[in-house]
GROMACS .gro file of C-alpha atoms in nm:
model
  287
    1UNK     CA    1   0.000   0.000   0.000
    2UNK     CA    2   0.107   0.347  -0.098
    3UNK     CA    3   0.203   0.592   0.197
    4UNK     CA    4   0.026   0.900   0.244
    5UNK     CA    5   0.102   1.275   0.161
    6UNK     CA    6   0.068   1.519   0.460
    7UNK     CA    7  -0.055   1.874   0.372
    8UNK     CA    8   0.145   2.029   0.730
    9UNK     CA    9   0.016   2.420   0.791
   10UNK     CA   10   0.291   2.614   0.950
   11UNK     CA   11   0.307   2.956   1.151
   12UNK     CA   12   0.310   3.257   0.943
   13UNK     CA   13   0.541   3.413   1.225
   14UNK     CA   14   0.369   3.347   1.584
   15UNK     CA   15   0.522   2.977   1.659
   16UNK     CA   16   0.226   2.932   1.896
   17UNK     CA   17   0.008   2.897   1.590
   18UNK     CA   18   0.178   2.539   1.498
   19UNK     CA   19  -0.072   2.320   1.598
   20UNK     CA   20  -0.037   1.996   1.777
   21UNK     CA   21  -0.142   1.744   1.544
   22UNK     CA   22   0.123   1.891   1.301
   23UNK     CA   23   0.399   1.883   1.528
   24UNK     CA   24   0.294   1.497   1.608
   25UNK     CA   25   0.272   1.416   1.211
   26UNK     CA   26   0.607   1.647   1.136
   27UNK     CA   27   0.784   1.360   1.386
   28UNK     CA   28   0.617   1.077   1.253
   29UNK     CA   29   0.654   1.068   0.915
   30UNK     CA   30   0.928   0.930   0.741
   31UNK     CA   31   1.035   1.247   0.504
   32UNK     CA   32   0.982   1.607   0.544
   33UNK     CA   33   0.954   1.787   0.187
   34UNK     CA   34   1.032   2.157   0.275
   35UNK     CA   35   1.047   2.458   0.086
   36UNK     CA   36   1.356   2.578   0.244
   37UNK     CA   37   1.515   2.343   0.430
   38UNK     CA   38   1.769   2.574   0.595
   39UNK     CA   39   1.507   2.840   0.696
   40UNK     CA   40   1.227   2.515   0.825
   41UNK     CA   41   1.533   2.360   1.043
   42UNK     CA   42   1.483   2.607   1.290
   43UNK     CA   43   1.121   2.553   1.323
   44UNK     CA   44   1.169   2.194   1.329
   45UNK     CA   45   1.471   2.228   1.619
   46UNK     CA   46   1.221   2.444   1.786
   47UNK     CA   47   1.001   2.180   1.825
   48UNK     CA   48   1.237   1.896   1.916
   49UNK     CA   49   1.167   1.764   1.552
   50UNK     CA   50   1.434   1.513   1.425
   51UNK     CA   51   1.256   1.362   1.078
   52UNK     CA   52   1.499   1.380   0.771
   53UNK     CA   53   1.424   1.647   0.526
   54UNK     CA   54   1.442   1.701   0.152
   55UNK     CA   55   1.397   2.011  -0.037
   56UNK     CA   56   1.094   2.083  -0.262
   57UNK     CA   57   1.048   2.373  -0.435
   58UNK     CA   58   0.927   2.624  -0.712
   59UNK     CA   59   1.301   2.541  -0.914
   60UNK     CA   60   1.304   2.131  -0.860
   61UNK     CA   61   0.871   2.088  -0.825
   62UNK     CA   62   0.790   1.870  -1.095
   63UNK     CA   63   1.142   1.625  -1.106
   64UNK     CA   64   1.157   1.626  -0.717
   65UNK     CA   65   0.777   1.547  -0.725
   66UNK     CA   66   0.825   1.232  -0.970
   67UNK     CA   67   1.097   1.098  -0.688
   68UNK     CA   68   0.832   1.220  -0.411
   69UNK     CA   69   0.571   1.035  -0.552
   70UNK     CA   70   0.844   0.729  -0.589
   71UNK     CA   71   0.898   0.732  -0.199
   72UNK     CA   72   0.500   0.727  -0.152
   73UNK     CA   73   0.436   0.437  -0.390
   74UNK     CA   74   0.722   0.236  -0.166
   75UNK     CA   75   0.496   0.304   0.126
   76UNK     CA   76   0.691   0.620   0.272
   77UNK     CA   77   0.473   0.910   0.487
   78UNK     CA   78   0.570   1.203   0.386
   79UNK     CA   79   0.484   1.560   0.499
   80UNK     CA   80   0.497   1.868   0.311
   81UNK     CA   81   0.552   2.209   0.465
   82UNK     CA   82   0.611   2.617   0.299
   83UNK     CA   83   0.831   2.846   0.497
   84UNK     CA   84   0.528   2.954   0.619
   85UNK     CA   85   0.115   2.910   0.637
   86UNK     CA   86  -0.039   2.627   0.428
   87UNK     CA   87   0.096   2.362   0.148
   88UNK     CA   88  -0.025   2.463  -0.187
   89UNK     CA   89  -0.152   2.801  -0.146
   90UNK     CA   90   0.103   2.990  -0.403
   91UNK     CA   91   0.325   2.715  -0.338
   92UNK     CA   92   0.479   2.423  -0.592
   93UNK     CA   93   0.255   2.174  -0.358
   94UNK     CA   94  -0.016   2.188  -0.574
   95UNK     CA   95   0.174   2.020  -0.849
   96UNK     CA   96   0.257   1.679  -0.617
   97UNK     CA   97  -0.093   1.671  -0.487
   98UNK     CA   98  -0.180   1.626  -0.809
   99UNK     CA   99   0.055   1.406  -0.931
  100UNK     CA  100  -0.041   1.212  -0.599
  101UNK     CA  101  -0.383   1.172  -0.677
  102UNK     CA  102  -0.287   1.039  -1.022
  103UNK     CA  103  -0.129   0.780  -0.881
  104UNK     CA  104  -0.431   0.696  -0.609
  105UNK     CA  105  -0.174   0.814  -0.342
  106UNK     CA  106  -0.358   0.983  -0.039
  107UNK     CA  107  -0.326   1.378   0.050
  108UNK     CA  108  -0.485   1.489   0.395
  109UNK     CA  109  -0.442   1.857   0.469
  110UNK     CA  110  -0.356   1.919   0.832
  111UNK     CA  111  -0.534   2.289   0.860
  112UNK     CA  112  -0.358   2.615   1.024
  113UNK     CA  113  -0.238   2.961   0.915
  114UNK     CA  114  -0.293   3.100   0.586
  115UNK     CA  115  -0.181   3.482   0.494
  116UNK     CA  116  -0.463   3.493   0.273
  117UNK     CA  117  -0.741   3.419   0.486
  118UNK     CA  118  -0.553   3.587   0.849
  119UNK     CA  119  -0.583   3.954   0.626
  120UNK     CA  120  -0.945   3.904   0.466
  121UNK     CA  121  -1.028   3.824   0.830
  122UNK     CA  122  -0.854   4.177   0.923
  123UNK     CA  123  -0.950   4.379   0.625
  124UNK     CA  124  -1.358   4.521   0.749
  125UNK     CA  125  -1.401   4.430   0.377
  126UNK     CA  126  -1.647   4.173   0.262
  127UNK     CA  127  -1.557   3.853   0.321
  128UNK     CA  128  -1.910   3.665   0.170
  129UNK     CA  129  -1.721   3.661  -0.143
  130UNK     CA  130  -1.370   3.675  -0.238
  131UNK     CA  131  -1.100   3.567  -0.475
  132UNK     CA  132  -0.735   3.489  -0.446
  133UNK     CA  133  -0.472   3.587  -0.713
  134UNK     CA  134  -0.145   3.541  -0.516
  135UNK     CA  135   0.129   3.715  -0.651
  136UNK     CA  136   0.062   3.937  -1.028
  137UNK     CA  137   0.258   3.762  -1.324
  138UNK     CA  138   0.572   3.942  -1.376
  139UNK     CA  139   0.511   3.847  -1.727
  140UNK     CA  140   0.399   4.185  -1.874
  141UNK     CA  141   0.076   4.072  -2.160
  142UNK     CA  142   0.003   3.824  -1.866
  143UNK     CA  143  -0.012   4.100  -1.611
  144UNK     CA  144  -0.176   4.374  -1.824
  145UNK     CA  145  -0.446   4.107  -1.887
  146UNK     CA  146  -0.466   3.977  -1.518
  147UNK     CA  147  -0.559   4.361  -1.411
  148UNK     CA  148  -0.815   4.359  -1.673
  149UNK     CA  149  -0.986   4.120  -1.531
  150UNK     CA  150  -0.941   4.234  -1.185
  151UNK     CA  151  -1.112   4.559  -1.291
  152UNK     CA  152  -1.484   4.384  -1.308
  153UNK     CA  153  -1.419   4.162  -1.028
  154UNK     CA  154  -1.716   4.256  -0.778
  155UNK     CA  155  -1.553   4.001  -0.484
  156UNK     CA  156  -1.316   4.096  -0.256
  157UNK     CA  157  -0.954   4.035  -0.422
  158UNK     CA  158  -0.672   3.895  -0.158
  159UNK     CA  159  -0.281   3.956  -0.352
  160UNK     CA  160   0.074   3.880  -0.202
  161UNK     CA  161   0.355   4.139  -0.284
  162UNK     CA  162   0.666   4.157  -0.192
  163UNK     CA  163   0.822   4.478  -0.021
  164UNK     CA  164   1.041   4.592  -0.345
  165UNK     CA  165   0.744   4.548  -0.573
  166UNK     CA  166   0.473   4.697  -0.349
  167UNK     CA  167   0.467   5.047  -0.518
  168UNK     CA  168   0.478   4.968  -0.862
  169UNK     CA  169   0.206   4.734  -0.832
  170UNK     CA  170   0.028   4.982  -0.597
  171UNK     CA  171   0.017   5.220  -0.892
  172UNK     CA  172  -0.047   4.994  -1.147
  173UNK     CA  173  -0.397   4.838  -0.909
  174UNK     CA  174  -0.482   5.238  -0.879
  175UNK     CA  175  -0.466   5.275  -1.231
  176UNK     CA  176  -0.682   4.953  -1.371
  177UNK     CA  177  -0.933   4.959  -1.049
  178UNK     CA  178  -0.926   5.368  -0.967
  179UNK     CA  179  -0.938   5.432  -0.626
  180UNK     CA  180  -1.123   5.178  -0.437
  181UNK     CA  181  -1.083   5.053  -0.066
  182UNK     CA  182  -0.753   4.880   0.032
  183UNK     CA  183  -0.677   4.703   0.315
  184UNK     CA  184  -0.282   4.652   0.348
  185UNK     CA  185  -0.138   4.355   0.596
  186UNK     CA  186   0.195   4.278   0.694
  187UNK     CA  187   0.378   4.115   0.967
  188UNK     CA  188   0.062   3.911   1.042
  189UNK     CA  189   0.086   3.712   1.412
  190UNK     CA  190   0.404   3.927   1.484
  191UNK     CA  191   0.497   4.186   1.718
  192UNK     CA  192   0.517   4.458   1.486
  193UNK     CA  193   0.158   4.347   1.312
  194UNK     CA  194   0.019   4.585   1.047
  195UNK     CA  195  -0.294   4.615   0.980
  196UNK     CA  196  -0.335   4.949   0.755
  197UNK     CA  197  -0.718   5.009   0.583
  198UNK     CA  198  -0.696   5.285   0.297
  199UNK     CA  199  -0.737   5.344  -0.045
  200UNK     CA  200  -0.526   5.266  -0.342
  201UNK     CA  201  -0.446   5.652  -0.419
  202UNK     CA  202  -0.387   5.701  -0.020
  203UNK     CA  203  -0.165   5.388  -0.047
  204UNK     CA  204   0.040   5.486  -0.303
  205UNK     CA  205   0.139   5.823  -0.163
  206UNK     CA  206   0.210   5.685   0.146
  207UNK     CA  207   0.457   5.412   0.027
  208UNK     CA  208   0.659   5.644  -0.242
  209UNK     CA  209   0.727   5.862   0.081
  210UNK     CA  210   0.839   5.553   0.335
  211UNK     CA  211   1.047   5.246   0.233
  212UNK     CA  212   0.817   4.893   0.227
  213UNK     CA  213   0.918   4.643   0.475
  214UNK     CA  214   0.803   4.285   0.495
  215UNK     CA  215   0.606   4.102   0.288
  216UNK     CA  216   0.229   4.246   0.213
  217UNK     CA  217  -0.129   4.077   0.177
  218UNK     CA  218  -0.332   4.306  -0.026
  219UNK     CA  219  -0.725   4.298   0.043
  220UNK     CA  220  -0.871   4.526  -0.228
  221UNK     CA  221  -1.282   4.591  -0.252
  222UNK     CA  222  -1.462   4.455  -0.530
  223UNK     CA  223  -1.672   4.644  -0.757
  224UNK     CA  224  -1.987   4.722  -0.651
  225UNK     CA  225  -2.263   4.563  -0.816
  226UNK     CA  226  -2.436   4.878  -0.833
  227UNK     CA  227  -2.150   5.050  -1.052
  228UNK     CA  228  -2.109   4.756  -1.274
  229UNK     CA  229  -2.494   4.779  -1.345
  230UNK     CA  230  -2.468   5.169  -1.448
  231UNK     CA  231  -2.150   5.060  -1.644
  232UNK     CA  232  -2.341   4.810  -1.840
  233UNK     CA  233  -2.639   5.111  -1.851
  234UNK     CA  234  -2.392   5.311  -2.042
  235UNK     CA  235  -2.273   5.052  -2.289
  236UNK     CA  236  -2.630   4.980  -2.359
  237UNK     CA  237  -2.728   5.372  -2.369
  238UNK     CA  238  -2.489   5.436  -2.648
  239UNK     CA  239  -2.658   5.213  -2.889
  240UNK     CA  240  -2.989   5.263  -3.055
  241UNK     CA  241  -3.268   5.043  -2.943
  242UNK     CA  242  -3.324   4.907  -3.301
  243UNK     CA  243  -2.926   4.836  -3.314
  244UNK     CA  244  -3.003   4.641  -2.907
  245UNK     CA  245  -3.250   4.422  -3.068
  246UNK     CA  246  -3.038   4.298  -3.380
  247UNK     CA  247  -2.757   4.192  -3.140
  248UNK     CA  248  -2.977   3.962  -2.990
  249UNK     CA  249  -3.180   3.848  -3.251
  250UNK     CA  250  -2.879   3.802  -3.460
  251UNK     CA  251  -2.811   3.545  -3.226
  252UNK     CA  252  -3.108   3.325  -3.220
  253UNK     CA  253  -3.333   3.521  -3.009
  254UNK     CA  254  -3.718   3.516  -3.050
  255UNK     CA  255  -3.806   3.900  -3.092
  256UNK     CA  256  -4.037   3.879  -2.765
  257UNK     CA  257  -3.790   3.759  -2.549
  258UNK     CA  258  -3.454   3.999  -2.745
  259UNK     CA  259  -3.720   4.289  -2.632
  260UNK     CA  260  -3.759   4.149  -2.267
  261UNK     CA  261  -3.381   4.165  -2.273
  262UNK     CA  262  -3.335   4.438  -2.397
  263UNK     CA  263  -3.576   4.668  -2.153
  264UNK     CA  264  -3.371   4.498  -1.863
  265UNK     CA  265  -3.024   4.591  -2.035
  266UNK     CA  266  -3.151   4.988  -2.069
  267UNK     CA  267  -3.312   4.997  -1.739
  268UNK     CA  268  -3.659   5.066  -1.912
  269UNK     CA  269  -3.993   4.902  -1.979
  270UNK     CA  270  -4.071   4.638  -2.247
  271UNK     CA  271  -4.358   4.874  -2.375
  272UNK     CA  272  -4.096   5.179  -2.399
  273UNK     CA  273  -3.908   4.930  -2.641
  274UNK     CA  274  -4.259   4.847  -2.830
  275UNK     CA  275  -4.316   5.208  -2.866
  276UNK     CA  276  -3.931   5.288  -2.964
  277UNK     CA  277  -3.973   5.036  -3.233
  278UNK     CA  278  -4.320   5.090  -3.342
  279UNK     CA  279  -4.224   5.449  -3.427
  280UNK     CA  280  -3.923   5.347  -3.627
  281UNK     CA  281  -4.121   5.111  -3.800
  282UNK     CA  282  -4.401   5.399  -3.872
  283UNK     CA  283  -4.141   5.663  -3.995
  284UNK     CA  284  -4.015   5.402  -4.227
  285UNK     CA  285  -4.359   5.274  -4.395
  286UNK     CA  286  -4.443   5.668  -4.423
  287UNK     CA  287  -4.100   5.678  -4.616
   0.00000   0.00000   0.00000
């Protein structure tokens, strides 16, 4: 029988966070896949934790993974830890849990800290509905596009940045989004804890006046539903009513149901569409 793959949460800075059951599967296991090894030895020596460890990361993910997944098939437990918070989450773990469960190897996640979820819970923005981008592509067409898409997201969106990126991307978010609600979070469990609620534009000034220290978790508000339905308004508004029911007759729509559709795009009633068109219609025949 195959051994199984432990998904091991660890402290995002407070060492109190690590929770029992981790520590207990950290020193039971036969391998420890870390992301650093020489930066998880002293969380490991903290806790009286002996187990061999191997490195796995972003550079060695998919090779290291194939001899991973090897050691699993032989029967080996092994446990997978970040430098810090939980497996997978912008992390090369997602790539072995895969490759684990094509090979009908078993993955448990042992829960704990997360960045991600620690600054949502911080942020007094909405936390019903949220997405997670991790860190921007530094690939610029991916990037551009990335921000386009951010730019009509109505959930709450949760980035990472690092501290000698921060501005740029600061400016950049300000620039796609304009200048909506920001939450900025660093240091998260520490001392020195963070917590800063602004706006992009406020941001921005701020951090091209003081240096940016530590690692950041970026909670940014959505768009309001509200100003994506005026948006959509305007689109709609700049077309004539006649041109509003081709486009969706064009495409297969039954002209009762293109007019239904296209009163709710404008905002108006079906009958002030009837009337629109009847008097098109009229002008024409008296042509």
């Amino acid at each position: 029988m195959p051994g199984t793959l432990f998904l091991c949460a660890t402290p995002i800075g407070n060492l109190q966070d690590m929770t029992p059951r981790v520590v207990e599967t950290l020193r039971a296991v036969d391998v420890i896949a870390a992301e650093d090894t020489r930066n998880s030895i002293k969380l490991l020596n903290h806790f009286d934790i002996h187990t061999p460890m191997t490195s796995y990361h972003e550079y060695n993910k998919v090779e290291k993974a194939e001899h991973l997944v090897g050691q699993l098939l032989s029967g080996q437990n092994i446990a997978l830890i970040t430098d810090a918070g939980t497996p997978a989450i912008s992390d090369p773990g997602e790539v072995l849990v895969r490759m684990c469960q094509e090979n009908d190897i078993p993955v448990t996640s042992l829960p704990g800290p997360a960045a991600c979820i620690t600054a949502l819970t911080l942020s007094g923005l909405s936390t019903r509905r949220f997405c997670f981008e991790g860190f921007l592509s530094g690939e610029k067409k991916e990037r551009k596009e990335i921000l386009e898409e951010l730019e009509a997201e109505s959930r709450t969106i949760i980035l990472y940045e690092a501290p000698h990126h921060l501005v740029r991307t600061l400016g950049e978010l300000a620039e796609a989004l304009g200048d909506r609600r920001i939450t900025l979070c660093r240091e998260l469990t520490k001392k020195f804890e963070t917590v800063m609620p602004t706006t992009l534009k406020r941001a921005l000034e701020y951090y091209e006046n003081e240096e940016p220290r530590g690692e950041y978790v970026l909670v940014i508000e959505g768009k309001s539903r509200q100003e994506k339905r005026r948006e959509e308004i305007a689109a709609w508004e700049g077309m004539s009513i006649e041109d509003h029911m081709v486009h969706y007759e064009s495409r297969g729509m039954e002209r009762k149901e293109a007019m239904k559709q296209v009163a709710k795009d404008r905002g108006i009633s079906r009958r002030e569409v009837y009337a629109r068109l009847n008097k098109v219609q009229l002008t024409e025949n008296g042509n």
